[in-house]
PDB file of C-alpha atoms and ligand atoms in Angstrom:
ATOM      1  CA  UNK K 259    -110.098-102.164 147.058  1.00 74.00           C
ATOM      2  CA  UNK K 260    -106.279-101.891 146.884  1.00 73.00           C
ATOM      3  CA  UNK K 261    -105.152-102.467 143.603  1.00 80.00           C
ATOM      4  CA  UNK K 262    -101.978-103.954 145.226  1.00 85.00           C
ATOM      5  CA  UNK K 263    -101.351-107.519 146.193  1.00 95.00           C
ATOM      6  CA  UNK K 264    -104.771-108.948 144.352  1.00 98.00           C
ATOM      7  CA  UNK K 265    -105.015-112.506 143.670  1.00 98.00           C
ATOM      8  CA  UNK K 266    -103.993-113.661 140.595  1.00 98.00           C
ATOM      9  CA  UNK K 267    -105.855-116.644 140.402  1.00 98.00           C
ATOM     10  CA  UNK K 268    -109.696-117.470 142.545  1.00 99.00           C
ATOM     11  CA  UNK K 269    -110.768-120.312 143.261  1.00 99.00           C
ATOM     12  CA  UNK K 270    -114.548-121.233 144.518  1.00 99.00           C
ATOM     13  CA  UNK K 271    -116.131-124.203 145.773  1.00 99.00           C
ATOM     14  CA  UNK K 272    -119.582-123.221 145.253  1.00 98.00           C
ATOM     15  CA  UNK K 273    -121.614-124.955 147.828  1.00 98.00           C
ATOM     16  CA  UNK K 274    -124.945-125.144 149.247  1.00 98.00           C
ATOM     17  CA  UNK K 275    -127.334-124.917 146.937  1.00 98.00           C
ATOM     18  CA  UNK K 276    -129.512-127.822 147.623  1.00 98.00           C
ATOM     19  CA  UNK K 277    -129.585-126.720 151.462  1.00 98.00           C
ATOM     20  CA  UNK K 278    -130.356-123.119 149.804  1.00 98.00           C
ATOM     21  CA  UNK K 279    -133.519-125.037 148.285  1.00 98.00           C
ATOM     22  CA  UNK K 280    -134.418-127.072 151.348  1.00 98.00           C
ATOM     23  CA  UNK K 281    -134.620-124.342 153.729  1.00 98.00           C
ATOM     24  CA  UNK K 282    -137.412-122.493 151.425  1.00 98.00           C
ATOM     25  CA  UNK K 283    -139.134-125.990 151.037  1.00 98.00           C
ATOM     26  CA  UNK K 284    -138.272-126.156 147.289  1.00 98.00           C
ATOM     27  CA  UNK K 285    -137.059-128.735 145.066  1.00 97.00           C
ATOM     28  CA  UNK K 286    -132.913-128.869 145.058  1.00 97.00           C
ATOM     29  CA  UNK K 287    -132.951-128.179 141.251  1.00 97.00           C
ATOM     30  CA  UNK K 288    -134.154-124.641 142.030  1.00 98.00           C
ATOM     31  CA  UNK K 289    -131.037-123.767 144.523  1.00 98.00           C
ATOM     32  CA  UNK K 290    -128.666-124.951 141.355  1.00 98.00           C
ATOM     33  CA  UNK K 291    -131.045-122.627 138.694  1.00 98.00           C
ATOM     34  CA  UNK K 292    -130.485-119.811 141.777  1.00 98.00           C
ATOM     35  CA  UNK K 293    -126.588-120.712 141.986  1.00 98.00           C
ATOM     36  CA  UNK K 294    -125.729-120.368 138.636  1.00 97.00           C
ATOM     37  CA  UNK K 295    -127.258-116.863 138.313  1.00 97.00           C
ATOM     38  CA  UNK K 296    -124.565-115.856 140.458  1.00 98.00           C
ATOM     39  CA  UNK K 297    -121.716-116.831 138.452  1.00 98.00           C
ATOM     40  CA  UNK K 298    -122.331-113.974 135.967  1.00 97.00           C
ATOM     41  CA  UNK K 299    -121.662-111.449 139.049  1.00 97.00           C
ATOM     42  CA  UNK K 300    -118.815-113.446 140.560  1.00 98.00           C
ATOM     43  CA  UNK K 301    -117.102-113.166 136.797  1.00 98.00           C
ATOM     44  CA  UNK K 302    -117.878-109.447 136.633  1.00 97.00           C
ATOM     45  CA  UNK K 303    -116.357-108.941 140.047  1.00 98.00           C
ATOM     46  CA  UNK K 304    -113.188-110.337 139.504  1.00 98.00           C
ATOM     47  CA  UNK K 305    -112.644-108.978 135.937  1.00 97.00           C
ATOM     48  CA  UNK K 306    -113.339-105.476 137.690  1.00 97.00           C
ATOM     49  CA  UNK K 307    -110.309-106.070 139.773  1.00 98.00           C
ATOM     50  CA  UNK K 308    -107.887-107.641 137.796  1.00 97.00           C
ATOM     51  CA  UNK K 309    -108.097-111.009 138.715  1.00 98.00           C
ATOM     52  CA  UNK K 310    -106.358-113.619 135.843  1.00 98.00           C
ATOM     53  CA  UNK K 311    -108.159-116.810 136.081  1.00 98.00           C
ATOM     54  CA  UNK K 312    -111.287-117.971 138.056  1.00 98.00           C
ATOM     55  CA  UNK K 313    -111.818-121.867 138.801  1.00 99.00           C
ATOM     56  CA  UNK K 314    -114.996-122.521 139.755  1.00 98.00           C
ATOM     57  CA  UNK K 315    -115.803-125.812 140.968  1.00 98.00           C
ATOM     58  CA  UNK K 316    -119.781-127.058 139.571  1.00 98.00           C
ATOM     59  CA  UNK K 317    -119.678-130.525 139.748  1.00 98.00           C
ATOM     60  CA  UNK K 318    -117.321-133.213 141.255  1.00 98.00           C
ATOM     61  CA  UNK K 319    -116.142-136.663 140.049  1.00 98.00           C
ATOM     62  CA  UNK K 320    -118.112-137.729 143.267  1.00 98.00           C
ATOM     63  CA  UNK K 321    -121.048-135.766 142.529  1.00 98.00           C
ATOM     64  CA  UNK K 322    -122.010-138.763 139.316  1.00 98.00           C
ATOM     65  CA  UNK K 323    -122.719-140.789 142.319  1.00 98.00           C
ATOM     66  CA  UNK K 324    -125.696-137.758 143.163  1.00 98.00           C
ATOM     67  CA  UNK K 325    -129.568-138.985 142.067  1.00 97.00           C
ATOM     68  CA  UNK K 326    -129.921-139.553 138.336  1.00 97.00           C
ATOM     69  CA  UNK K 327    -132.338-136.754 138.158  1.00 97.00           C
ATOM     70  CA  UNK K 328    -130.462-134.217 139.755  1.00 97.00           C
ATOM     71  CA  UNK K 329    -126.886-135.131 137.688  1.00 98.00           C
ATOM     72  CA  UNK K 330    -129.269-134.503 134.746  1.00 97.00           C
ATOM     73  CA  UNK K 331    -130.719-130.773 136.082  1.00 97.00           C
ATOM     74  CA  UNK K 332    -127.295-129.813 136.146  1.00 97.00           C
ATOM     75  CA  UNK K 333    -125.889-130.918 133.183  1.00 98.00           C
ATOM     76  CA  UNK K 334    -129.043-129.025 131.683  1.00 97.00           C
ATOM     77  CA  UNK K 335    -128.672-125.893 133.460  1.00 97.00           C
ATOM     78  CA  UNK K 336    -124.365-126.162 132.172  1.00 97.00           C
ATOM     79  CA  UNK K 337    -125.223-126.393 128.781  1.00 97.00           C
ATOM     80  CA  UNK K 338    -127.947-123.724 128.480  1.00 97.00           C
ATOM     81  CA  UNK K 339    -125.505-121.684 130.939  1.00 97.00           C
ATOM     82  CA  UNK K 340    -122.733-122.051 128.360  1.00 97.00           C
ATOM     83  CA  UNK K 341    -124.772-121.539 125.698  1.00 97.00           C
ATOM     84  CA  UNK K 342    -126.001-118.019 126.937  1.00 97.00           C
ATOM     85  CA  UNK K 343    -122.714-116.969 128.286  1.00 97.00           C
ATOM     86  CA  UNK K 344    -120.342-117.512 125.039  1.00 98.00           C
ATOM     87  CA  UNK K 345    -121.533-114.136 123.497  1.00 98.00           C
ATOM     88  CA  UNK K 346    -120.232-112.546 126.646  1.00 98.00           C
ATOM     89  CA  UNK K 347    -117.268-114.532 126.987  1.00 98.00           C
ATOM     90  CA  UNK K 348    -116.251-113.113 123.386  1.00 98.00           C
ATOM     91  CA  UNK K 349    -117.457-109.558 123.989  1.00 98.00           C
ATOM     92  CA  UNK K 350    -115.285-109.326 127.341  1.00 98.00           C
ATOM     93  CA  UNK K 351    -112.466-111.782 126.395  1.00 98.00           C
ATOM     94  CA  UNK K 352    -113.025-114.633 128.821  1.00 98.00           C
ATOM     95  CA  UNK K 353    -111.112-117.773 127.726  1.00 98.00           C
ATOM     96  CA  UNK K 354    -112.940-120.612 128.716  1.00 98.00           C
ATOM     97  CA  UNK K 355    -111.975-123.980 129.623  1.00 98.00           C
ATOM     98  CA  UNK K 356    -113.342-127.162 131.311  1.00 98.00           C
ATOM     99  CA  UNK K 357    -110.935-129.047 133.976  1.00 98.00           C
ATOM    100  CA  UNK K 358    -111.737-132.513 134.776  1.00 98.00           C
ATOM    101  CA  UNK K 359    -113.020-135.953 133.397  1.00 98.00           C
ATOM    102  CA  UNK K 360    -114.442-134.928 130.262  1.00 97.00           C
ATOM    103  CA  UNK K 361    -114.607-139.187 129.309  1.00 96.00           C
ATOM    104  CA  UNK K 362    -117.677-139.425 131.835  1.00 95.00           C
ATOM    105  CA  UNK K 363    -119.367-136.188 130.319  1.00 97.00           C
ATOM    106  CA  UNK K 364    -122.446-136.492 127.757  1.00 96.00           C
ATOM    107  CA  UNK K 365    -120.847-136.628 124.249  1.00 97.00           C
ATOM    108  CA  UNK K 366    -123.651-132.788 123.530  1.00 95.00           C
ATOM    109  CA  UNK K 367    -122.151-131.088 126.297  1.00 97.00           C
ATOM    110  CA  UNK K 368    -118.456-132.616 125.346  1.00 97.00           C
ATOM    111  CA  UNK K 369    -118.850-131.078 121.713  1.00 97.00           C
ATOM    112  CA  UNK K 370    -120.173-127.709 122.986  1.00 97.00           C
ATOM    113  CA  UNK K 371    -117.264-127.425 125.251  1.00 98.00           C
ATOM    114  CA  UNK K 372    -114.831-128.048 123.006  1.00 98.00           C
ATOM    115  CA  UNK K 373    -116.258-125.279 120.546  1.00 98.00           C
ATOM    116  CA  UNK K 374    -116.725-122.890 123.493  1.00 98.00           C
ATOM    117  CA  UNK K 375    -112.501-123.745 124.023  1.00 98.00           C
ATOM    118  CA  UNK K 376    -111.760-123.249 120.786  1.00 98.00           C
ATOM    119  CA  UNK K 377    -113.588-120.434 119.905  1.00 98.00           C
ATOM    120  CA  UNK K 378    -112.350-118.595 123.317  1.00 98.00           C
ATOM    121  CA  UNK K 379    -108.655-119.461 123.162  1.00 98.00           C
ATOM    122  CA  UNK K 380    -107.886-116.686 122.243  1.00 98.00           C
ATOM    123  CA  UNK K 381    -109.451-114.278 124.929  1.00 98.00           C
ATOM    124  CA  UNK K 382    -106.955-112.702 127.126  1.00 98.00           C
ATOM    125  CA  UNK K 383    -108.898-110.658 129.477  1.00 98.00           C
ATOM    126  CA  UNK K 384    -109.656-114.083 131.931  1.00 98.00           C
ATOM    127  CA  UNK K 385    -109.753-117.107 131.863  1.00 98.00           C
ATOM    128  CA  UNK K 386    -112.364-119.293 133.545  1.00 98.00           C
ATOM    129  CA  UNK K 387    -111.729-122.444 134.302  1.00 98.00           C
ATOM    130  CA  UNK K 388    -115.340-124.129 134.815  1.00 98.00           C
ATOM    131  CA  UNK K 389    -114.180-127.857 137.463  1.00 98.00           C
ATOM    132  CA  UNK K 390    -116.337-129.942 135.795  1.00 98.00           C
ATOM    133  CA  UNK K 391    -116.437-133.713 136.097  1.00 98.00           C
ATOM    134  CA  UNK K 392    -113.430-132.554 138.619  1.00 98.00           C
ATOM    135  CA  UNK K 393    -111.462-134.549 141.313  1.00 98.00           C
ATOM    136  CA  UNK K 394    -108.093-133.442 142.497  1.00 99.00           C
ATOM    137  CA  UNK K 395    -106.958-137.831 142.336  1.00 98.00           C
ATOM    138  CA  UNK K 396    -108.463-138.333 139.288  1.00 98.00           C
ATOM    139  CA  UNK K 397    -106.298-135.437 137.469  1.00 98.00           C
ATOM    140  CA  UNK K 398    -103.416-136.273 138.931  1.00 98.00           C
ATOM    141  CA  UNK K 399    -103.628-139.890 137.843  1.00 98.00           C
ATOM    142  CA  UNK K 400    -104.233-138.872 134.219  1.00 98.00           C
ATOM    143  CA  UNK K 401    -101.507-136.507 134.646  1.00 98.00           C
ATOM    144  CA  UNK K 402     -99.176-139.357 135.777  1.00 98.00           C
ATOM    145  CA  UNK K 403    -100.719-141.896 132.952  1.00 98.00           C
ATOM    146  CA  UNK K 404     -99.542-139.354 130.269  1.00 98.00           C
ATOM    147  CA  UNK K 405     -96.366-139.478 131.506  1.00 97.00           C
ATOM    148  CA  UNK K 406     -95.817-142.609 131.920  1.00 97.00           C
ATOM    149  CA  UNK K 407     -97.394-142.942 128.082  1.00 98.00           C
ATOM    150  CA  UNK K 408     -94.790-140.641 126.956  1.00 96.00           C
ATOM    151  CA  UNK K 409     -92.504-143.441 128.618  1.00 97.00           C
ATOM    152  CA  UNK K 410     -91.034-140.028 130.765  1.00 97.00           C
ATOM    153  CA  UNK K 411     -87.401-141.505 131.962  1.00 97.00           C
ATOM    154  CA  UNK K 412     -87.910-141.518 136.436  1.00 96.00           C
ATOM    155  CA  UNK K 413     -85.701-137.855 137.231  1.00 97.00           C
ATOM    156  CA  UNK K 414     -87.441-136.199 134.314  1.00 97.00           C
ATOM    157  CA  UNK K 415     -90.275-136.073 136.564  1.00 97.00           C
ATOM    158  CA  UNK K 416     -89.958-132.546 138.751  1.00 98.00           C
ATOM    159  CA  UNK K 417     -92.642-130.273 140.150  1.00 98.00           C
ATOM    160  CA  UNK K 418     -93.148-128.359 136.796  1.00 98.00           C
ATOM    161  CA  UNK K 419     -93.152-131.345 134.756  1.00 98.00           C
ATOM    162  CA  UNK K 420     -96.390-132.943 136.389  1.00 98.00           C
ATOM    163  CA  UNK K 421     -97.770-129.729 136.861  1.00 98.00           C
ATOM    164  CA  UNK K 422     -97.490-129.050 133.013  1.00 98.00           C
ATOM    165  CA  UNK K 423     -99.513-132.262 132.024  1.00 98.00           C
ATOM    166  CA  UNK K 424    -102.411-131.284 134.413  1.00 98.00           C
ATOM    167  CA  UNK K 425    -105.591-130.101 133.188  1.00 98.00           C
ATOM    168  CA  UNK K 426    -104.389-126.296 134.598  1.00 98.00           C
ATOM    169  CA  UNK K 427    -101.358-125.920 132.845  1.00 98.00           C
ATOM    170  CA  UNK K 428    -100.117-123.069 132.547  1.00 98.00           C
ATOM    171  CA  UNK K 429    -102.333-121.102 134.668  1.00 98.00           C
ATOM    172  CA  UNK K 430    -100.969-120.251 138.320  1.00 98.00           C
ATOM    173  CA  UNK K 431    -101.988-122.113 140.848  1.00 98.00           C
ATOM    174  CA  UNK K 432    -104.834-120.450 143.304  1.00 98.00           C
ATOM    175  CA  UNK K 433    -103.913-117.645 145.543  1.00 98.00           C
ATOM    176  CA  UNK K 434    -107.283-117.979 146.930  1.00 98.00           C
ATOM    177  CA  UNK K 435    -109.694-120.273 147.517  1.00 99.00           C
ATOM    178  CA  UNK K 436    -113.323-119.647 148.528  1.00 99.00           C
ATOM    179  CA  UNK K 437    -115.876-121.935 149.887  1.00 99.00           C
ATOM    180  CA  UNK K 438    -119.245-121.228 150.531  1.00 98.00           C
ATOM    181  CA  UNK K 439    -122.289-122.972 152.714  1.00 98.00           C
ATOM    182  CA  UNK K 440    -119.789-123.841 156.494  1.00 98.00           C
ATOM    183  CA  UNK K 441    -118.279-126.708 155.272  1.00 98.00           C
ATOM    184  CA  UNK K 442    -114.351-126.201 155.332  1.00 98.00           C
ATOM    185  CA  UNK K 443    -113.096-129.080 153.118  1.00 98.00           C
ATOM    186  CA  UNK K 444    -111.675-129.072 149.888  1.00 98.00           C
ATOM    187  CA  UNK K 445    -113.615-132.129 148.306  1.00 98.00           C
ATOM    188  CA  UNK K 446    -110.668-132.991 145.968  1.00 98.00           C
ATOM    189  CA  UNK K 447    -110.962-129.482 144.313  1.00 99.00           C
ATOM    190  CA  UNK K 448    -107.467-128.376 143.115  1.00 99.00           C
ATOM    191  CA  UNK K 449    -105.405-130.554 145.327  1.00 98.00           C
ATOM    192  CA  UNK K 450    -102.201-130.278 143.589  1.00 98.00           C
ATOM    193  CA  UNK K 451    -102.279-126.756 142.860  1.00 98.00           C
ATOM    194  CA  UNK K 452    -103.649-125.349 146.290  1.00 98.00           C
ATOM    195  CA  UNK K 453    -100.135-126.159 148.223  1.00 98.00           C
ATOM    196  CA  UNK K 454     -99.897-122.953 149.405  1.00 98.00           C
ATOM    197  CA  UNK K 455    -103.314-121.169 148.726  1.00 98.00           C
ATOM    198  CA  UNK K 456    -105.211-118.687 150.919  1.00 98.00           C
ATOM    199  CA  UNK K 457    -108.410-120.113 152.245  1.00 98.00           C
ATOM    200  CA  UNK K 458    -111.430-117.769 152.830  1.00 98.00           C
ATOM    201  CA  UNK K 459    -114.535-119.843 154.504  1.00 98.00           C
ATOM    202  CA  UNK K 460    -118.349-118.161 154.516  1.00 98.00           C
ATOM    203  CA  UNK K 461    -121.297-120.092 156.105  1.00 98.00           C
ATOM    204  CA  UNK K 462    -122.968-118.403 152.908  1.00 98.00           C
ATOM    205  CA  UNK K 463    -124.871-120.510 150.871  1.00 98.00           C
ATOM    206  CA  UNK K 464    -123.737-120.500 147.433  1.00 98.00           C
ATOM    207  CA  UNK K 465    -127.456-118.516 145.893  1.00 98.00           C
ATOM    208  CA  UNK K 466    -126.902-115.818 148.130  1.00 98.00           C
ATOM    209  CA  UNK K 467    -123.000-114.912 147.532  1.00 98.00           C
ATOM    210  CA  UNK K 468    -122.597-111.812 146.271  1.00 98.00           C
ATOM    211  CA  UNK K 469    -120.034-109.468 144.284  1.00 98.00           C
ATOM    212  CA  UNK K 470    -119.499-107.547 147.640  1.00 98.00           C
ATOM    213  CA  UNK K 471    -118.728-110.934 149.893  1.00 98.00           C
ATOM    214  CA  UNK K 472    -116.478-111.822 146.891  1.00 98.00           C
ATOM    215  CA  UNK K 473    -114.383-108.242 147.007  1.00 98.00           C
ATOM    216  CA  UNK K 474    -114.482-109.072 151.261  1.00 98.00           C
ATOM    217  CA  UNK K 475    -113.003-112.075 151.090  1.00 98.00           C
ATOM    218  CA  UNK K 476    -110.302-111.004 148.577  1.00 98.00           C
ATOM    219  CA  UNK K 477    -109.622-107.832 150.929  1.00 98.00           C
ATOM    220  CA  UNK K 478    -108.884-110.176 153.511  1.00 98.00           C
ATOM    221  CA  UNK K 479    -106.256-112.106 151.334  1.00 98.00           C
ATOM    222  CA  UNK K 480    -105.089-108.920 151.146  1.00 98.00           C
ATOM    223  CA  UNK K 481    -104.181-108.831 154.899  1.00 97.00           C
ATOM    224  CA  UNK K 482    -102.526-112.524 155.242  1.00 97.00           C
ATOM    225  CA  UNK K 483     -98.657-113.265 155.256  1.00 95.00           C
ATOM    226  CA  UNK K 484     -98.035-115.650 153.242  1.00 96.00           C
ATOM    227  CA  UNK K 485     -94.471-116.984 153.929  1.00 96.00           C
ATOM    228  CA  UNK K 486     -94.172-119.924 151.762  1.00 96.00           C
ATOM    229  CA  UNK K 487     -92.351-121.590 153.989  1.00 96.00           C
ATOM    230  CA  UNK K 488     -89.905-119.027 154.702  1.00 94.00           C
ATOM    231  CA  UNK K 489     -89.431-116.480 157.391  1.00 92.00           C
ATOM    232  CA  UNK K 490     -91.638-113.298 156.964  1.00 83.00           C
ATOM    233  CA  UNK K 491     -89.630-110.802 155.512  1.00 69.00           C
ATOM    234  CA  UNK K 492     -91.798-108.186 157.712  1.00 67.00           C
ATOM    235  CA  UNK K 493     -91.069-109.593 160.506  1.00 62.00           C
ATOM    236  CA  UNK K 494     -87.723-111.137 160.311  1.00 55.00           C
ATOM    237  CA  UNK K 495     -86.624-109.156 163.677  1.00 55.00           C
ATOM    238  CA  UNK K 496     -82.931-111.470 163.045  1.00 57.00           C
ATOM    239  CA  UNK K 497     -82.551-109.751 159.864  1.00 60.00           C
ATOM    240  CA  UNK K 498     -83.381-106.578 161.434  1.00 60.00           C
ATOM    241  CA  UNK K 499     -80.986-107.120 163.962  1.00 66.00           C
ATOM    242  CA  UNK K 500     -78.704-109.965 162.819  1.00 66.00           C
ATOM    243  CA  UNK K 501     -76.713-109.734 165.723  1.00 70.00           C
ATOM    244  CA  UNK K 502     -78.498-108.787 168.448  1.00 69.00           C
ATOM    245  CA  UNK K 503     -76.812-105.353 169.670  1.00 72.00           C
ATOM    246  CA  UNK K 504     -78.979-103.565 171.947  1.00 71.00           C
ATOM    247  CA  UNK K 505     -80.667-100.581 169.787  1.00 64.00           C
ATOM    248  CA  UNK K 506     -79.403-101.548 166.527  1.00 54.00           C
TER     249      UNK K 506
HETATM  250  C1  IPE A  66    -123.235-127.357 145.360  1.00 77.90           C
HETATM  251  O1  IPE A  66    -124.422-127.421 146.091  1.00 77.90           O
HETATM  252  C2  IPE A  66    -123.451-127.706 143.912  1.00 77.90           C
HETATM  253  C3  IPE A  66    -122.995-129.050 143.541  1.00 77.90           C
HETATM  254  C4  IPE A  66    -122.311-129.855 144.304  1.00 77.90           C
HETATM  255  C5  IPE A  66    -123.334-129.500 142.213  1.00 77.90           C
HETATM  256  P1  IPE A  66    -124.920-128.754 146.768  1.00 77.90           P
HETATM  257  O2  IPE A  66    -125.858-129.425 145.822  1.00 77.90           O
HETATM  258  O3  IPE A  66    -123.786-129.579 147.231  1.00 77.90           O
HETATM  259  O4  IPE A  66    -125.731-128.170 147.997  1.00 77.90           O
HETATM  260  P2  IPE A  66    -125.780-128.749 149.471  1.00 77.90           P
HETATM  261  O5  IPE A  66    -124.365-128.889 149.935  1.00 77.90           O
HETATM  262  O6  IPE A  66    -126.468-130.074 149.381  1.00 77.90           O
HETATM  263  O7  IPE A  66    -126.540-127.732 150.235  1.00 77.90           O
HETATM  264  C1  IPE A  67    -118.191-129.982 146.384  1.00 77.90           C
HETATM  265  O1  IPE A  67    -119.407-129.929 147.026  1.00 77.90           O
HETATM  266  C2  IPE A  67    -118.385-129.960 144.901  1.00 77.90           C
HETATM  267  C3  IPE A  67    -118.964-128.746 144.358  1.00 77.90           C
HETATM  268  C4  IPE A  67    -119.243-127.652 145.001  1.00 77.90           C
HETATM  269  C5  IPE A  67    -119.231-128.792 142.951  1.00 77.90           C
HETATM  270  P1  IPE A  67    -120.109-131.234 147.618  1.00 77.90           P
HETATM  271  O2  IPE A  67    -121.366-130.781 148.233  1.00 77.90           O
HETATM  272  O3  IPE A  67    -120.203-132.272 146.567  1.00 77.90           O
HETATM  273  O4  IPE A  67    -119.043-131.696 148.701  1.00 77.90           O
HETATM  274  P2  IPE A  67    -119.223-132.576 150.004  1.00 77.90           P
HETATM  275  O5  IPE A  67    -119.896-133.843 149.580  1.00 77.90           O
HETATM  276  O6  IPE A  67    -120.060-131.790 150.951  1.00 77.90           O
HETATM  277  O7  IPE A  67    -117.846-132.770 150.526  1.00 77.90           O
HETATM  278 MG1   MG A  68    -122.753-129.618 148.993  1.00 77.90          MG
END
């Protein structure tokens, strides 16, 4: 892995458990007890190389609309997730933190997430930033209710300004995002911040990613041009060449 040009920030829409499930004829609740086991390896993985922060996205705003039983699994398997992980987090200084709705979570998990925040805000190793309740719309609208609660005056609102009263402020926005299971949608993860992100796409269901499909897909970030919107500096034959003299 070149240590040069690695993503500072990772996002991951971790899909396809439930099809994971299907296909071996179990229930869907076993694909999301298979998924979460590989978080740990995804969060090893990127600490190994350097990464900064890690978003991964476990349950949508649209995903409350899922069977009662199965919102319930997962809110089980978060908590005892969270609850097994914090050690770890504190032993190799992961900050965590939850983006999204937190209104529309369980008041348990609410409190243990709040004590997980606190007690990790001070980790500088990583920080994980666990999409939770998530939706791109719904962020930004609380984003734009808090400004218009702080009764912001019309031209105070710029690009940084917004940004800042999102639920990721402060952390860059994603250099990469990763989805698993063929689908190649965003599903209102990270809307705002992934203006200009890489996008790496892997008909892999979620239970079966691995550390070495993660360190794949961030070697092929490695080989995109991002411009920006600009010219490629690489390639900017004009610049070369500004005015065109033969053999210059
Ligand atoms: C992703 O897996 C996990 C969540 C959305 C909570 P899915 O449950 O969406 O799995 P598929 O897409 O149905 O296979
Ligand atoms: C997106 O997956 C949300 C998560 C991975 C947590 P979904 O399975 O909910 O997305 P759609 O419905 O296929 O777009
Ligand atoms: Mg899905």
């Amino acid at each position: 892995m070149k240590q040069r040009n690695i993503p500072r920030h990772i996002g991951i829409i971790m899909d396809g458990n439930g099809r994971w499930a299907e296909m071996r004829g179990l229930p869907r609740f076993e694909g999301h007890k298979r998924g979460v086991e590989r978080v740990r390896e995804v969060i090893e993985a990127v600490t190994g190389i350097g990464v900064e922060a890690l978003s991964l996205y476990a349950f949508s705003i649209e995903n409350w609309m899922r069977p009662e039983e199965e919102v319930s699994v997962i809110m089980e398997l978060l908590e005892s997730t969270l609850q097994r992980e914090f050690i770890n987090f504190m032993r190799e200084g992961i900050r965590f933190k939850i983006i999204g709705n937190r209104e529309r979570l369980p008041e348990h998990i609410r409190g243990l997430i709040e004590l997980a925040e606190k007690e990790t805000a001070g980790n500088r190793n990583l920080v994980f930033q666990c999409a939770l309740s998530y939706g791109g719309r719904d962020e930004i609208i609380r984003a734009v209710r808090k400004a218009m609660a702080q009764r912001t005056a019309p031209e105070a609102v710029t690009e940084e300004y917004l940004a800042g009263l999102l639920d990721t402020a402060g952390v860059p926005d994603p250099d990469l995002i990763i989805r698993t299971s063929g689908e190649q949608r965003l599903s209102n993860f990270l809307l705002w911040q992934s203006a200009y992100s890489e996008f790496y796409f892997t008909s892999t269901l979620w239970p079966d990613f691995t550390k070495e499909e993660l360190l794949e897909a961030v070697h092929e970030y490695q080989s995109r041009s991002r411009r920006f919107g600009r010219v490629d500096s690489s390639r900017n034959l004009l610049a070369e060449n500004p005015f065109g003299l033969p053999g210059a």
